[in-house]
Rosetta silent file (secondary structure, phi, psi, omega in degrees, C-alpha in Angstrom):
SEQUENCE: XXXXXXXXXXXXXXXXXXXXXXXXXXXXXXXXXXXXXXXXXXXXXXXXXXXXXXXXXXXXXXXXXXXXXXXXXXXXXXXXXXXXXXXXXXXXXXXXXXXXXXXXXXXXXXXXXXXXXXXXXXXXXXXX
SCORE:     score description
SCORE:     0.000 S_00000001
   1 L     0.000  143.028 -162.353   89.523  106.570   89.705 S_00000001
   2 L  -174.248  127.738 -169.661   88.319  106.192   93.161 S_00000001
   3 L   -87.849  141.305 -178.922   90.204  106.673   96.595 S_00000001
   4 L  -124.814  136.178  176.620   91.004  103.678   98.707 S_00000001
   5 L  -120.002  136.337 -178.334   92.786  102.943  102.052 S_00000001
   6 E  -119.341  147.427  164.115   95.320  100.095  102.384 S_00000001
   7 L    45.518   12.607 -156.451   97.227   99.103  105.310 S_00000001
   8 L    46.347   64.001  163.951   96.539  102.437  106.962 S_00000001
   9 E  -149.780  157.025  176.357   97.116  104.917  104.066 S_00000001
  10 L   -98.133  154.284  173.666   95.045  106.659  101.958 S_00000001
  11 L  -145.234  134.690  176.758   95.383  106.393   98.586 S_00000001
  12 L   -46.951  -42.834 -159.648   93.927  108.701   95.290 S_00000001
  13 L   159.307  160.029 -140.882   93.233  104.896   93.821 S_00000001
  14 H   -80.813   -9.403  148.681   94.074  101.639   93.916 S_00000001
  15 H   -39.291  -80.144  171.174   97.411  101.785   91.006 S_00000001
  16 H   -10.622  -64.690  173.702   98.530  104.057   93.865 S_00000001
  17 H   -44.661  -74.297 -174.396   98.157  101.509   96.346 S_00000001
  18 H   -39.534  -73.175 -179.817   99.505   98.246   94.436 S_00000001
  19 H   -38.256 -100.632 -162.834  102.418  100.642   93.688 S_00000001
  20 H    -2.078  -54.664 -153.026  103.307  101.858   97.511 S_00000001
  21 H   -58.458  -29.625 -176.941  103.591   98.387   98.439 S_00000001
  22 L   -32.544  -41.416 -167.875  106.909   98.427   96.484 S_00000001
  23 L  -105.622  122.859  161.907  108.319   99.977   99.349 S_00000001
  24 L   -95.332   20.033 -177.605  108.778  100.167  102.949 S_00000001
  25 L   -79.737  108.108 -158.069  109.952  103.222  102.866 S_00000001
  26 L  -102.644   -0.346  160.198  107.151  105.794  104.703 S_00000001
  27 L   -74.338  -42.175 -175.722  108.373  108.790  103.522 S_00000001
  28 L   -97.166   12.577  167.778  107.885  107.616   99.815 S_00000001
  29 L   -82.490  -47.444  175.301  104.840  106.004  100.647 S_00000001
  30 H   -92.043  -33.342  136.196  103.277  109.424  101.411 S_00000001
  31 H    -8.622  -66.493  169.219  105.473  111.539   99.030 S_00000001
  32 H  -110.337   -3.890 -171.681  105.070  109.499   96.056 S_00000001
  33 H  -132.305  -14.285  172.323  102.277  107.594   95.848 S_00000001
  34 L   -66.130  -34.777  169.614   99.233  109.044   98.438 S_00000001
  35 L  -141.891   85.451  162.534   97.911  111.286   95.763 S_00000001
  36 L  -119.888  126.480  164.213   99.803  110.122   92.699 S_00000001
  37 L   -48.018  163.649  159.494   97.542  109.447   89.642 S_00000001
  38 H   -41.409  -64.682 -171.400   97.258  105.913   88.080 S_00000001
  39 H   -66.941  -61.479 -170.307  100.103  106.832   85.475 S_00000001
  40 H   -51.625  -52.921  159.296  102.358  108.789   88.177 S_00000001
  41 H   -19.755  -82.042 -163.956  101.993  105.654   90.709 S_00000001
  42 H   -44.790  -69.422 -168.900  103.038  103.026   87.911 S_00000001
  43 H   -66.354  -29.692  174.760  105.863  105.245   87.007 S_00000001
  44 H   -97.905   -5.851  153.312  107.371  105.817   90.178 S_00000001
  45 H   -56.452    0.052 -160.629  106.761  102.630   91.050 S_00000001
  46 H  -117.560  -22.537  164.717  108.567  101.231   88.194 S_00000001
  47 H   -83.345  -24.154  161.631  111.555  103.667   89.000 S_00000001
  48 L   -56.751 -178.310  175.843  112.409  102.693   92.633 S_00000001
  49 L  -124.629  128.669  174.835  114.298  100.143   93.914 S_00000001
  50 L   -86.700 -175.612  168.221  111.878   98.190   95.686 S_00000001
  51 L   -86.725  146.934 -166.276  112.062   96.268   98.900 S_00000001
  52 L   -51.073  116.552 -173.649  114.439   93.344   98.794 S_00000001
  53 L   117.217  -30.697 -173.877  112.829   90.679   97.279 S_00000001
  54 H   -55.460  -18.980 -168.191  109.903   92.394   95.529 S_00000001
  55 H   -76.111  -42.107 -164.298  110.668   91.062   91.875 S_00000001
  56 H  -109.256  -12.998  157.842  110.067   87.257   93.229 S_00000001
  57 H   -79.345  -31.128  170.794  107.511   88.201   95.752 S_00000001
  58 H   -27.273  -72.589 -147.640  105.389   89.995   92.837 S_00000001
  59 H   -93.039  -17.103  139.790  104.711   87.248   91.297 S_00000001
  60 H  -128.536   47.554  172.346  103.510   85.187   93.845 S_00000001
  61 H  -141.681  -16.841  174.168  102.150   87.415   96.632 S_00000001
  62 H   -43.266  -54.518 -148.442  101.077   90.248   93.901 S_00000001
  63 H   -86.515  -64.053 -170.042   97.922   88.956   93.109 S_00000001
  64 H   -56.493  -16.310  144.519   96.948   88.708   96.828 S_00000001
  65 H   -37.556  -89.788 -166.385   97.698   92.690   97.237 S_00000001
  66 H   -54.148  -12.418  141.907   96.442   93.450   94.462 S_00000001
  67 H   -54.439 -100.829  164.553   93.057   91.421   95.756 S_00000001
  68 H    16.604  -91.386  154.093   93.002   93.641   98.536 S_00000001
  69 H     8.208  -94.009 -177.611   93.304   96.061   97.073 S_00000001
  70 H   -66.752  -37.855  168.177   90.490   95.984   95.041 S_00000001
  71 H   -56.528  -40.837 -175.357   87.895   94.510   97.584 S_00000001
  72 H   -90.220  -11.139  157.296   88.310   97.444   99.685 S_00000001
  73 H   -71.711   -8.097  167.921   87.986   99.709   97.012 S_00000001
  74 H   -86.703  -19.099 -171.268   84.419   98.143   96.277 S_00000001
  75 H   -95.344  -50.339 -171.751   83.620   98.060  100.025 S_00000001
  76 L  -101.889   37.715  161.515   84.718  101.790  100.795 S_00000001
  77 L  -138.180  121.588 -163.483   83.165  103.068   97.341 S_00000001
  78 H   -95.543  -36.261 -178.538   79.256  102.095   97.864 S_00000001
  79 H   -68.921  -32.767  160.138   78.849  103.214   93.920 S_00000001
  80 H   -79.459  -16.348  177.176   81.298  101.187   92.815 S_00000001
  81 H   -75.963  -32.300 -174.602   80.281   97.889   94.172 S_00000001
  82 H   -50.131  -88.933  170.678   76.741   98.818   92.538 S_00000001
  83 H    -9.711  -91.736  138.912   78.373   99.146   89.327 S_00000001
  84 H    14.439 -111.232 -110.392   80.981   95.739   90.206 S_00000001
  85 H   -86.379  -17.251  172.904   77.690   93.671   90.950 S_00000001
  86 H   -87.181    9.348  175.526   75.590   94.993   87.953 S_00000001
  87 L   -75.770  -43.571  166.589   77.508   93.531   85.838 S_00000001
  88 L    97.765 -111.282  160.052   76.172   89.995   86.974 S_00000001
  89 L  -120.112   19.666 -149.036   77.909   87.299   85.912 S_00000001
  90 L   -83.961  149.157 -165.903   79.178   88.417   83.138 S_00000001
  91 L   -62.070  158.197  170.972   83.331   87.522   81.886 S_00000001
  92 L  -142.368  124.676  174.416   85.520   90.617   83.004 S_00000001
  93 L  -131.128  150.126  178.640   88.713   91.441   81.090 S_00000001
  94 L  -113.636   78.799 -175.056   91.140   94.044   81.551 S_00000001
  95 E   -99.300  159.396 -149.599   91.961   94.414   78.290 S_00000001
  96 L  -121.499  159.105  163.391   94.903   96.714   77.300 S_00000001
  97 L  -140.746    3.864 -177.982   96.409   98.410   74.328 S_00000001
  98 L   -99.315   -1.721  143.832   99.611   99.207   76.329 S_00000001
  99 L   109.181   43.098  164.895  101.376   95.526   75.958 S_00000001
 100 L  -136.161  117.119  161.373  100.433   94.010   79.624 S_00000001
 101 L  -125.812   32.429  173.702   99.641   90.942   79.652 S_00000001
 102 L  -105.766  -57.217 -171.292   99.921   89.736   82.800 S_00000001
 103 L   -49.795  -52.610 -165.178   97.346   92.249   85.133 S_00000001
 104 L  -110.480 -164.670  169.542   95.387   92.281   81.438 S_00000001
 105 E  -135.324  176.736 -157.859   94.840   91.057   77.991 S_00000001
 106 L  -146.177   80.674 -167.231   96.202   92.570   74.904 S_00000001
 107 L   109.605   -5.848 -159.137   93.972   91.077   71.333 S_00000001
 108 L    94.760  -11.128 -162.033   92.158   88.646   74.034 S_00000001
 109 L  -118.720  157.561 -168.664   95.170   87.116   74.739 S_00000001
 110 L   133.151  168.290 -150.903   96.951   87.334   78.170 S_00000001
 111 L   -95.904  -41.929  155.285   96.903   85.938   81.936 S_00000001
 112 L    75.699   14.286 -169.159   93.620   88.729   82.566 S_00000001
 113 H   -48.713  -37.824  168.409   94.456   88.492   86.582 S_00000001
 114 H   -60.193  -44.863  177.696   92.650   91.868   87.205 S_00000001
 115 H   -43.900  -39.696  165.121   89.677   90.778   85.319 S_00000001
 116 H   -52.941  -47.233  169.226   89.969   87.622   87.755 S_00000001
 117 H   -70.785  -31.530 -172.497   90.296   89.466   90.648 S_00000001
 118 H   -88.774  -46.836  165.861   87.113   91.741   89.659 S_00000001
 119 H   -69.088  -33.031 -173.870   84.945   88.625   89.225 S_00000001
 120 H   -63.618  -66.260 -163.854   86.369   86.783   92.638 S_00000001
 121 H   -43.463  -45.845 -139.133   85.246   90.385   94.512 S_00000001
 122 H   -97.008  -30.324  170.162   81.798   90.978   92.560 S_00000001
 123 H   -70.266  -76.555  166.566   81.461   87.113   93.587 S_00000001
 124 H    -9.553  -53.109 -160.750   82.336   87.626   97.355 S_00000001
 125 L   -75.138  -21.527 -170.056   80.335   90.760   97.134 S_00000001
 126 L  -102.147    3.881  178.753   77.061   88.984   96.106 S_00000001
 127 L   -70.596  -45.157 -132.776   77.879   86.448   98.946 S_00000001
 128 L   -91.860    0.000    0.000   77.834   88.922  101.440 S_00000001
């Protein structure tokens, strides 16, 4: 876990983050989600009523968040991009045992988009 700022909030880590976005609400942006764990984030994220629209923007504007996201948590954590980039070229999966199989994989099998996203950055990163 490793704190990140999106959009100008801080966040405990980047579930936290992903999660906020749910909302445009700026009270429950700092309330529930600036230092909400991974699992507390997900879950109140998964209990709101989102902003209008969020169910069909997920799924195709998610991944570009959730990109975000994650580059500036490798960019504002100097240890974690070490880590990120020593990996090399090597495949990255977000494998799961909790049944998500879009963000992850679950047996190998699944869509693996975080893993995807963590190889685009660690690419980017070795660009730079």
């Amino acid at each position: 876990m490793a704190p990140v700022s999106y959009n100008g909030w801080d966040y405990t880590n980047n579930e936290a983050a992903f999660q906020a976005q749910k909302t445009k609400n700026r009270r429950l942006k700092f309330q529930l989600f600036s230092q909400a764990s991974p699992s507390e984030a997900k879950a109140a994220g998964w209990a709101r009523r989102y902003t209008p629209g969020w169910a069909a923007w997920c799924w195709w504007a998610g991944c570009t968040v959730m990109y975000e996201i994650v580059l500036a948590k490798f960019t504002q954590n100097p240890d974690l991009k070490e880590k990120l980039l020593a990996t090399g070229d090597e495949s990255l999966e977000e494998g799961n045992t909790w049944g998500d199989t879009i963000w992850g994989t679950v047996d190998g099998v699944g869509e693996n988009r975080l893993g995807k996203i963590l190889m685009r950055v660690r690419d980017e990163l070795n660009e730079a």
